[in-house]
Amino acid sequence: MISAEQNDLITRVGPGTPAGQLLRRYWQPVAISDELSGPRPVKAVQLMGQHFVLFRDENGQLGMLDRDCPHRGADLAFGRLEGGGLRCPFHGWLFDVKGTCLETPAEPAGSKLCTRIKQSAYPVVEKSGTIFAYIGEGEPPAFPDFDCFVAPDTHTFAFKGLFECNWLQALEVGIDPAHASYLHRFFEDEDTSESYGKQFRGASADSDLPITKVLREFDLPEINVDNTDYGMRLTTLRKVSATDTHVRVTNVVFPQAFVIPMSTEMTISQWHVPVDDTHCYWYAIFTSFTGPVNKQQMRDQRLELYELPNYTSRRNKRNDYGYDVNEQLTKTYTGMGEDINVHDQWAVESQGPIQDRTREHLGTTDKGIIAYRRLLVKAIESTQAGEGAPMVIGQEQASAMSGPPSIDGVNEKAGEGVGPQAYWQQADRDRRLKSTWAAARLGA
């Protein structure tokens, strides 16, 4: 258990808070590219309690500005895209993507007021169908050459969803390997050949063993946590026979992302991004090592659950997450449908808007969560002491990074002394050798 003061330290992220100051030192996803499609690419964005307007100008350049017009505070999210920027409908003041005031049309001829006006603007970049922004002080860090950022656009797909709870409890479900044996338990195994685009419904690599069967029948995992130059690696082992061991490798990319295997062909890189202290969006980039992603199929699958424009779940706390007692008795452990995002949403939202960690009792399988919290507290304290945030990298270091490897497979040589690290390293290399874009990187 931790104190109420410690809980506030690691959860509150508004302007001026210790955790908020830390998270502002890293790139944060603020939209997926689809949200700026259509005739008017302008979107209101809330990030860590601050309000912005994101837009793409007539030349295709991205910009993100403070949302209140510096004239008299009108809402720039209702602005017009014209004249090379975003124009406030109140008095026609015009701003470009850098926040430069281009026009103050109601002012007298010869007025120099425009030259003295500057709206706060923030760096934005678009990668793999996701738009990232940097709202911290100083220069932003470089993007690591991770798979999700270097794979061709044809081999990635981006999506998002809203959770009505604090960002930290949402993140912690992703660094908890043990929960999947219960929360995501299915009583029957589907045809794994029909699992495209679905989590935990395919077969583990190097086997025909359905992942659902592994989770259901082998619910006492051994979890190992290792520090890395990007955060942490979790290796989860389940002994499935006298000779075979199921190996699942997942990763925490500090400060608030994880990279996990979705299937033998895809990985998921997912961020939990605070809207404010009691709401967060998850942003996911799905990366394929085989053929191009069927973006339309994956989008259609997810829109069965999520409603636009705010990407809210149709199954939520207001309708008990679609809970059905007959389904819980016969089909799924939760009775909340087959989409595991709903299971996760129930788990983290049911803890309350901000989990009261003074009442929790952690166990052995929570070692990843314990290690992450220690890392987070140390990073907050380091930032507060003026020593800088950890893992804020430059371009040279970013170019040397790859992966991180995320594997779900069966080590059939465990009985012959082949350890889990040797297995997942070889499995990761084999997958890359069979991939056109990833194989090219191996030769670099």
Short mmCIF file of C-alpha atoms in Angstrom, two decimals:
data_model
loop_
_atom_site.label_atom_id
_atom_site.label_comp_id
_atom_site.label_asym_id
_atom_site.label_seq_id
_atom_site.Cartn_x
_atom_site.Cartn_y
_atom_site.Cartn_z
CA MET A 1 0.00 0.00 0.00
CA ILE A 2 1.03 3.59 -0.55
CA SER A 3 -0.04 6.80 1.13
CA ALA A 4 -2.68 9.19 -0.20
CA GLU A 5 0.08 11.76 -0.78
CA GLN A 6 2.11 9.27 -2.83
CA ASN A 7 -0.99 8.32 -4.81
CA ASP A 8 -1.58 11.97 -5.70
CA LEU A 9 2.08 12.33 -6.66
CA ILE A 10 1.93 9.60 -9.31
CA THR A 11 -1.58 10.23 -10.66
CA ARG A 12 -2.23 13.99 -10.84
CA VAL A 13 -1.01 15.51 -14.11
CA GLY A 14 -2.43 19.02 -14.41
CA PRO A 15 -0.19 22.06 -15.05
CA GLY A 16 2.40 22.45 -12.29
CA THR A 17 1.97 18.98 -10.77
CA PRO A 18 5.10 16.84 -10.39
CA ALA A 19 3.85 13.96 -12.57
CA GLY A 20 2.43 16.44 -15.07
CA GLN A 21 5.79 18.16 -15.39
CA LEU A 22 7.40 14.78 -16.04
CA LEU A 23 4.94 13.61 -18.68
CA ARG A 24 5.20 16.93 -20.50
CA ARG A 25 8.83 16.08 -21.27
CA TYR A 26 7.74 13.38 -23.74
CA TRP A 27 5.77 13.25 -26.98
CA GLN A 28 2.09 12.49 -26.38
CA PRO A 29 -0.47 11.19 -28.91
CA VAL A 30 -3.27 13.74 -29.30
CA ALA A 31 -5.27 12.40 -32.27
CA ILE A 32 -5.30 9.77 -34.95
CA SER A 33 -4.96 11.00 -38.52
CA ASP A 34 -8.52 9.94 -39.34
CA GLU A 35 -9.76 12.67 -37.02
CA LEU A 36 -8.35 15.35 -39.33
CA SER A 37 -9.87 13.88 -42.48
CA GLY A 38 -12.87 15.42 -44.18
CA PRO A 39 -13.66 18.96 -45.30
CA ARG A 40 -12.61 20.69 -42.05
CA PRO A 41 -9.44 19.28 -40.43
CA VAL A 42 -9.78 21.08 -37.09
CA LYS A 43 -10.12 19.35 -33.72
CA ALA A 44 -10.34 20.44 -30.09
CA VAL A 45 -7.81 18.58 -27.95
CA GLN A 46 -7.57 18.26 -24.18
CA LEU A 47 -4.27 16.95 -22.81
CA MET A 48 -3.36 16.78 -19.14
CA GLY A 49 -6.00 19.34 -18.24
CA GLN A 50 -4.95 21.87 -20.89
CA HIS A 51 -7.03 22.87 -23.92
CA PHE A 52 -5.68 23.12 -27.48
CA VAL A 53 -6.84 23.26 -31.06
CA LEU A 54 -5.22 20.92 -33.57
CA PHE A 55 -5.50 21.64 -37.29
CA ARG A 56 -4.10 21.00 -40.73
CA ASP A 57 -3.80 24.18 -42.80
CA GLU A 58 -4.55 24.62 -46.50
CA ASN A 59 -1.00 23.53 -47.36
CA GLY A 60 -1.28 20.31 -45.33
CA GLN A 61 0.89 21.55 -42.44
CA LEU A 62 -0.07 20.50 -38.93
CA GLY A 63 -0.38 22.96 -36.07
CA MET A 64 -1.49 22.90 -32.45
CA LEU A 65 -2.25 26.12 -30.59
CA ASP A 66 -3.74 27.12 -27.26
CA ARG A 67 -7.47 26.99 -27.75
CA ASP A 68 -8.40 30.46 -26.45
CA CYS A 69 -7.89 33.30 -28.90
CA PRO A 70 -5.38 35.83 -27.45
CA HIS A 71 -7.73 38.68 -28.40
CA ARG A 72 -10.65 38.05 -26.01
CA GLY A 73 -10.55 34.32 -25.36
CA ALA A 74 -13.01 33.01 -27.95
CA ASP A 75 -12.79 29.32 -28.87
CA LEU A 76 -10.39 28.75 -31.78
CA ALA A 77 -11.72 25.21 -32.21
CA PHE A 78 -14.56 26.87 -34.14
CA GLY A 79 -12.10 28.76 -36.33
CA ARG A 80 -12.10 28.92 -40.12
CA LEU A 81 -9.28 27.47 -42.20
CA GLU A 82 -8.40 30.24 -44.61
CA GLY A 83 -5.70 32.71 -45.47
CA GLY A 84 -2.89 30.32 -44.62
CA GLY A 85 -3.97 29.54 -41.09
CA LEU A 86 -6.81 29.36 -38.57
CA ARG A 87 -9.03 32.43 -38.31
CA CYS A 88 -11.06 33.27 -35.19
CA PRO A 89 -14.72 33.85 -36.17
CA PHE A 90 -15.13 36.53 -33.46
CA HIS A 91 -13.03 39.34 -35.00
CA GLY A 92 -11.12 37.57 -37.76
CA TRP A 93 -7.69 37.36 -36.14
CA LEU A 94 -5.63 34.86 -38.12
CA PHE A 95 -2.88 32.51 -36.84
CA ASP A 96 -0.56 30.16 -38.69
CA VAL A 97 0.67 26.76 -37.47
CA LYS A 98 3.54 28.44 -35.58
CA GLY A 99 1.15 30.73 -33.67
CA THR A 100 2.22 33.80 -35.64
CA CYS A 101 -0.55 36.38 -35.95
CA LEU A 102 -1.00 37.04 -39.66
CA GLU A 103 -3.92 39.46 -39.56
CA THR A 104 -5.99 41.59 -37.16
CA PRO A 105 -8.44 42.81 -39.81
CA ALA A 106 -10.64 45.01 -37.60
CA GLU A 107 -7.66 47.18 -36.61
CA PRO A 108 -7.03 50.51 -38.37
CA ALA A 109 -4.84 50.59 -41.47
CA GLY A 110 -1.18 50.69 -40.51
CA SER A 111 -1.75 49.13 -37.07
CA LYS A 112 1.24 47.23 -35.71
CA LEU A 113 -0.83 45.26 -33.19
CA CYS A 114 -0.53 42.05 -35.23
CA THR A 115 3.26 42.07 -34.95
CA ARG A 116 3.03 42.06 -31.15
CA ILE A 117 0.64 39.09 -30.92
CA LYS A 118 1.87 35.51 -30.62
CA GLN A 119 -0.33 32.53 -29.80
CA SER A 120 1.34 29.64 -27.97
CA ALA A 121 2.10 26.87 -30.47
CA TYR A 122 3.43 23.35 -29.90
CA PRO A 123 5.50 20.93 -31.98
CA VAL A 124 3.40 18.27 -33.72
CA VAL A 125 4.44 15.31 -35.87
CA GLU A 126 2.49 12.59 -37.64
CA LYS A 127 3.70 9.02 -37.45
CA SER A 128 1.94 5.80 -38.47
CA GLY A 129 -1.51 7.33 -38.57
CA THR A 130 -1.08 9.02 -35.17
CA ILE A 131 -0.47 12.70 -34.39
CA PHE A 132 1.90 13.41 -31.50
CA ALA A 133 2.41 16.73 -29.72
CA TYR A 134 5.01 18.06 -27.32
CA ILE A 135 3.80 20.57 -24.70
CA GLY A 136 6.84 20.61 -22.40
CA GLU A 137 9.74 23.00 -22.01
CA GLY A 138 12.84 22.90 -24.20
CA GLU A 139 13.49 20.70 -27.19
CA PRO A 140 11.42 17.51 -27.53
CA PRO A 141 13.18 14.13 -27.50
CA ALA A 142 13.77 12.12 -30.66
CA PHE A 143 11.49 9.27 -31.64
CA PRO A 144 13.14 5.85 -31.21
CA ASP A 145 13.36 3.74 -34.36
CA PHE A 146 10.82 1.29 -32.97
CA ASP A 147 8.89 -0.98 -35.31
CA CYS A 148 5.68 1.02 -35.06
CA PHE A 149 7.46 4.17 -36.27
CA VAL A 150 9.60 2.71 -39.05
CA ALA A 151 7.25 0.18 -40.65
CA PRO A 152 5.65 1.33 -43.92
CA ASP A 153 2.29 3.05 -43.61
CA THR A 154 0.73 0.05 -45.39
CA HIS A 155 1.80 -2.15 -42.48
CA THR A 156 0.39 -0.06 -39.61
CA PHE A 157 -3.08 0.82 -38.37
CA ALA A 158 -3.99 3.35 -35.65
CA PHE A 159 -7.02 3.56 -33.39
CA LYS A 160 -8.02 4.98 -29.99
CA GLY A 161 -10.61 4.67 -27.24
CA LEU A 162 -11.74 6.58 -24.17
CA PHE A 163 -11.46 5.27 -20.60
CA GLU A 164 -13.26 7.15 -17.83
CA CYS A 165 -10.51 6.85 -15.23
CA ASN A 166 -7.03 8.02 -14.36
CA TRP A 167 -4.25 7.28 -16.84
CA LEU A 168 -2.10 5.31 -14.39
CA GLN A 169 -4.60 2.58 -13.53
CA ALA A 170 -5.35 2.25 -17.24
CA LEU A 171 -1.65 1.81 -18.00
CA GLU A 172 -1.13 -0.66 -15.18
CA VAL A 173 -3.55 -3.20 -16.66
CA GLY A 174 -1.16 -3.47 -19.61
CA ILE A 175 1.83 -4.33 -17.41
CA ASP A 176 -0.04 -7.02 -15.49
CA PRO A 177 0.44 -10.34 -17.33
CA ALA A 178 -1.44 -12.43 -14.75
CA HIS A 179 -4.86 -10.86 -15.23
CA ALA A 180 -5.32 -12.27 -18.74
CA SER A 181 -5.94 -15.80 -17.42
CA TYR A 182 -9.09 -14.58 -15.69
CA LEU A 183 -10.28 -11.27 -17.11
CA HIS A 184 -9.81 -12.44 -20.72
CA ARG A 185 -10.77 -16.08 -20.21
CA PHE A 186 -12.90 -17.72 -22.89
CA PHE A 187 -14.49 -21.08 -22.15
CA GLU A 188 -14.33 -22.20 -25.78
CA ASP A 189 -11.58 -21.81 -28.37
CA GLU A 190 -12.46 -20.38 -31.78
CA ASP A 191 -10.96 -21.33 -35.11
CA THR A 192 -7.62 -19.52 -34.91
CA SER A 193 -7.59 -19.02 -38.69
CA GLU A 194 -10.46 -16.56 -38.21
CA SER A 195 -8.65 -14.45 -35.63
CA TYR A 196 -7.37 -11.61 -37.84
CA GLY A 197 -7.59 -8.28 -36.04
CA LYS A 198 -8.60 -9.81 -32.70
CA GLN A 199 -6.53 -9.97 -29.51
CA PHE A 200 -5.94 -13.28 -27.71
CA ARG A 201 -7.88 -15.25 -30.33
CA GLY A 202 -5.07 -16.64 -32.49
CA ALA A 203 -2.51 -19.40 -31.92
CA SER A 204 0.81 -18.92 -30.17
CA ALA A 205 3.83 -18.89 -32.46
CA ASP A 206 5.64 -22.18 -33.12
CA SER A 207 2.50 -24.12 -32.19
CA ASP A 208 -1.16 -24.69 -33.00
CA LEU A 209 -2.06 -23.97 -29.37
CA PRO A 210 -4.82 -21.30 -29.11
CA ILE A 211 -3.84 -18.44 -26.84
CA THR A 212 -7.25 -18.72 -25.20
CA LYS A 213 -6.41 -22.30 -24.18
CA VAL A 214 -3.03 -21.25 -22.76
CA LEU A 215 -4.57 -18.51 -20.63
CA ARG A 216 -7.46 -20.67 -19.46
CA GLU A 217 -5.57 -23.80 -18.51
CA PHE A 218 -2.24 -22.41 -17.30
CA ASP A 219 -3.07 -19.62 -14.88
CA LEU A 220 0.02 -19.66 -12.64
CA PRO A 221 2.56 -17.62 -14.63
CA GLU A 222 6.15 -16.98 -13.71
CA ILE A 223 6.87 -13.30 -14.35
CA ASN A 224 10.33 -11.81 -14.73
CA VAL A 225 11.07 -8.08 -15.02
CA ASP A 226 14.21 -6.61 -16.57
CA ASN A 227 15.25 -2.98 -16.88
CA THR A 228 16.02 -1.77 -20.41
CA ASP A 229 17.20 1.43 -22.06
CA TYR A 230 13.58 2.24 -22.96
CA GLY A 231 11.88 1.15 -19.74
CA MET A 232 11.15 -2.47 -18.78
CA ARG A 233 10.75 -5.89 -20.36
CA LEU A 234 8.37 -8.45 -18.84
CA THR A 235 8.84 -12.14 -19.65
CA THR A 236 5.92 -14.34 -18.63
CA LEU A 237 6.35 -18.13 -18.60
CA ARG A 238 3.64 -20.79 -18.47
CA LYS A 239 4.74 -24.43 -18.47
CA VAL A 240 2.28 -26.16 -20.81
CA SER A 241 3.84 -29.66 -20.81
CA ALA A 242 6.83 -31.54 -19.49
CA THR A 243 8.93 -30.20 -22.38
CA ASP A 244 7.17 -27.05 -23.64
CA THR A 245 6.94 -23.56 -22.14
CA HIS A 246 4.72 -20.76 -23.33
CA VAL A 247 6.75 -17.53 -23.50
CA ARG A 248 5.18 -14.07 -23.70
CA VAL A 249 7.38 -10.98 -23.89
CA THR A 250 5.85 -7.55 -23.33
CA ASN A 251 7.45 -4.16 -22.82
CA VAL A 252 6.92 -0.88 -21.00
CA VAL A 253 8.22 2.13 -22.94
CA PHE A 254 8.65 4.88 -20.39
CA PRO A 255 6.75 6.89 -19.43
CA GLN A 256 3.35 5.52 -20.45
CA ALA A 257 3.36 3.12 -23.38
CA PHE A 258 3.59 -0.62 -23.70
CA VAL A 259 4.42 -2.87 -26.65
CA ILE A 260 2.79 -6.30 -26.67
CA PRO A 261 2.22 -9.14 -29.13
CA MET A 262 -1.22 -9.21 -30.72
CA SER A 263 -0.66 -12.29 -32.86
CA THR A 264 2.15 -14.08 -34.66
CA GLU A 265 2.09 -11.36 -37.32
CA MET A 266 1.27 -8.18 -35.39
CA THR A 267 2.35 -6.19 -32.36
CA ILE A 268 0.47 -3.42 -30.55
CA SER A 269 2.17 -0.24 -29.33
CA GLN A 270 -0.24 1.48 -26.95
CA TRP A 271 -0.15 4.74 -25.00
CA HIS A 272 -2.44 5.79 -22.14
CA VAL A 273 -2.71 9.55 -22.43
CA PRO A 274 -4.34 11.72 -19.74
CA VAL A 275 -7.18 13.96 -20.88
CA ASP A 276 -7.36 15.14 -17.29
CA ASP A 277 -6.97 13.41 -13.92
CA THR A 278 -10.09 11.25 -14.37
CA HIS A 279 -10.17 10.46 -18.11
CA CYS A 280 -7.65 9.09 -20.58
CA TYR A 281 -7.44 7.90 -24.15
CA TRP A 282 -5.61 4.77 -25.21
CA TYR A 283 -3.87 5.17 -28.55
CA ALA A 284 -2.73 2.03 -30.35
CA ILE A 285 -0.55 1.44 -33.40
CA PHE A 286 -0.89 -2.08 -34.79
CA THR A 287 2.21 -3.15 -36.74
CA SER A 288 2.29 -6.06 -39.19
CA PHE A 289 5.43 -8.08 -39.92
CA THR A 290 3.79 -9.99 -42.79
CA GLY A 291 1.58 -8.38 -45.40
CA PRO A 292 -0.09 -4.98 -45.44
CA VAL A 293 -2.71 -4.36 -42.75
CA ASN A 294 -6.33 -4.64 -43.82
CA LYS A 295 -7.11 -1.21 -42.40
CA GLN A 296 -10.77 -1.24 -43.38
CA GLN A 297 -11.42 -4.60 -41.73
CA MET A 298 -9.66 -3.56 -38.53
CA ARG A 299 -11.45 -0.21 -38.46
CA ASP A 300 -14.83 -1.86 -39.05
CA GLN A 301 -14.13 -4.38 -36.27
CA ARG A 302 -13.43 -1.62 -33.79
CA LEU A 303 -16.30 0.61 -34.83
CA GLU A 304 -18.62 -2.20 -33.79
CA LEU A 305 -17.69 -1.17 -30.25
CA TYR A 306 -16.56 2.45 -30.46
CA GLU A 307 -18.71 5.44 -31.37
CA LEU A 308 -17.45 8.51 -33.18
CA PRO A 309 -16.55 11.33 -32.87
CA ASN A 310 -15.22 10.81 -29.34
CA TYR A 311 -14.29 7.11 -29.61
CA THR A 312 -16.45 6.16 -26.64
CA SER A 313 -17.35 2.54 -25.97
CA ARG A 314 -20.92 1.41 -26.62
CA ARG A 315 -20.44 -0.93 -23.63
CA ASN A 316 -19.72 1.23 -20.59
CA LYS A 317 -20.55 1.76 -16.92
CA ARG A 318 -23.93 3.29 -17.81
CA ASN A 319 -25.13 -0.01 -19.28
CA ASP A 320 -23.05 -2.35 -17.07
CA TYR A 321 -20.62 -2.99 -19.94
CA GLY A 322 -23.25 -5.18 -21.63
CA TYR A 323 -23.04 -7.71 -18.81
CA ASP A 324 -25.02 -10.92 -19.45
CA VAL A 325 -25.26 -13.59 -16.77
CA ASN A 326 -25.81 -16.44 -19.24
CA GLU A 327 -22.73 -15.43 -21.18
CA GLN A 328 -20.72 -15.35 -17.95
CA LEU A 329 -21.84 -18.89 -17.12
CA THR A 330 -21.10 -20.37 -20.53
CA LYS A 331 -18.87 -18.27 -22.74
CA THR A 332 -16.68 -15.59 -21.14
CA TYR A 333 -15.37 -15.11 -17.62
CA THR A 334 -16.74 -11.55 -17.37
CA GLY A 335 -20.02 -11.89 -19.28
CA MET A 336 -19.12 -8.61 -20.98
CA GLY A 337 -18.67 -9.71 -24.57
CA GLU A 338 -15.69 -10.88 -26.57
CA ASP A 339 -13.76 -7.63 -27.01
CA ILE A 340 -11.01 -7.59 -24.41
CA ASN A 341 -10.94 -3.79 -24.42
CA VAL A 342 -14.32 -3.88 -22.67
CA HIS A 343 -12.89 -6.26 -20.06
CA ASP A 344 -9.98 -3.89 -19.45
CA GLN A 345 -12.28 -0.88 -19.36
CA TRP A 346 -14.47 -2.47 -16.68
CA ALA A 347 -11.42 -3.49 -14.63
CA VAL A 348 -9.85 -0.03 -14.55
CA GLU A 349 -13.01 2.08 -14.39
CA SER A 350 -14.45 -0.03 -11.58
CA GLN A 351 -11.49 1.07 -9.42
CA GLY A 352 -12.95 4.57 -9.42
CA PRO A 353 -11.98 7.77 -11.26
CA ILE A 354 -8.62 7.67 -9.44
CA GLN A 355 -7.78 4.36 -7.77
CA ASP A 356 -7.34 4.60 -4.01
CA ARG A 357 -4.06 2.72 -3.73
CA THR A 358 -4.04 3.08 0.06
CA ARG A 359 -6.51 0.16 0.10
CA GLU A 360 -4.74 -2.24 -2.27
CA HIS A 361 -2.68 -5.33 -1.40
CA LEU A 362 -0.18 -6.26 -4.09
CA GLY A 363 0.92 -9.82 -4.73
CA THR A 364 3.82 -11.63 -6.39
CA THR A 365 2.36 -11.28 -9.88
CA ASP A 366 2.25 -7.49 -9.45
CA LYS A 367 6.04 -7.23 -9.67
CA GLY A 368 5.83 -5.35 -13.00
CA ILE A 369 3.51 -2.76 -11.50
CA ILE A 370 5.75 -2.40 -8.44
CA ALA A 371 8.84 -1.94 -10.61
CA TYR A 372 7.10 0.61 -12.83
CA ARG A 373 5.87 2.69 -9.88
CA ARG A 374 9.39 2.83 -8.47
CA LEU A 375 10.68 3.95 -11.85
CA LEU A 376 7.93 6.58 -12.11
CA VAL A 377 8.55 7.99 -8.62
CA LYS A 378 12.29 8.13 -9.22
CA ALA A 379 11.72 9.95 -12.52
CA ILE A 380 9.36 12.46 -10.89
CA GLU A 381 11.85 13.14 -8.10
CA SER A 382 14.70 13.50 -10.57
CA THR A 383 12.71 15.98 -12.65
CA GLN A 384 11.73 17.98 -9.56
CA ALA A 385 15.37 18.11 -8.50
CA GLY A 386 16.36 19.60 -11.85
CA GLU A 387 18.32 16.52 -12.88
CA GLY A 388 16.27 15.94 -16.03
CA ALA A 389 13.78 13.27 -17.03
CA PRO A 390 15.03 9.74 -17.79
CA MET A 391 15.07 8.22 -21.26
CA VAL A 392 14.73 11.58 -23.01
CA ILE A 393 16.83 10.62 -26.01
CA GLY A 394 18.67 12.34 -28.84
CA GLN A 395 18.69 11.31 -32.49
CA GLU A 396 21.85 9.19 -32.29
CA GLN A 397 20.45 7.09 -29.45
CA ALA A 398 17.03 6.93 -31.12
CA SER A 399 18.55 5.57 -34.34
CA ALA A 400 20.25 2.77 -32.42
CA MET A 401 16.97 1.51 -30.97
CA SER A 402 14.75 -1.12 -32.56
CA GLY A 403 11.87 -3.40 -31.67
CA PRO A 404 11.23 -3.73 -28.87
CA PRO A 405 10.74 -7.50 -29.33
CA SER A 406 7.23 -8.63 -28.40
CA ILE A 407 6.67 -12.38 -28.66
CA ASP A 408 3.92 -14.86 -27.82
CA GLY A 409 5.07 -18.39 -28.59
CA VAL A 410 5.76 -21.90 -27.37
CA ASN A 411 9.36 -22.89 -26.66
CA GLU A 412 9.37 -26.57 -27.63
CA LYS A 413 13.02 -26.90 -26.67
CA ALA A 414 12.64 -25.81 -23.07
CA GLY A 415 13.16 -29.42 -22.04
CA GLU A 416 16.45 -29.45 -23.97
CA GLY A 417 17.82 -26.55 -21.99
CA VAL A 418 16.92 -23.71 -24.37
CA GLY A 419 16.08 -20.82 -22.05
CA PRO A 420 13.28 -18.31 -22.58
CA GLN A 421 15.63 -15.48 -23.57
CA ALA A 422 17.34 -17.58 -26.24
CA TYR A 423 13.90 -18.65 -27.47
CA TRP A 424 12.32 -15.19 -27.78
CA GLN A 425 15.45 -13.67 -29.30
CA GLN A 426 15.47 -16.36 -32.02
CA ALA A 427 11.70 -16.11 -32.51
CA ASP A 428 11.98 -12.35 -32.93
CA ARG A 429 14.83 -12.72 -35.45
CA ASP A 430 12.96 -15.40 -37.42
CA ARG A 431 9.89 -13.17 -37.67
CA ARG A 432 11.98 -10.26 -38.89
CA LEU A 433 13.80 -12.37 -41.47
CA LYS A 434 10.44 -13.27 -43.02
CA SER A 435 9.32 -9.64 -43.14
CA THR A 436 10.24 -7.45 -46.10
CA TRP A 437 10.57 -4.18 -44.20
CA ALA A 438 11.95 -5.68 -40.96
CA ALA A 439 14.46 -7.92 -42.75
CA ALA A 440 15.89 -4.87 -44.51
CA ARG A 441 16.56 -3.30 -41.11
CA LEU A 442 18.48 -6.39 -39.94
CA GLY A 443 20.97 -5.78 -42.72
CA ALA A 444 21.42 -2.15 -41.79
#
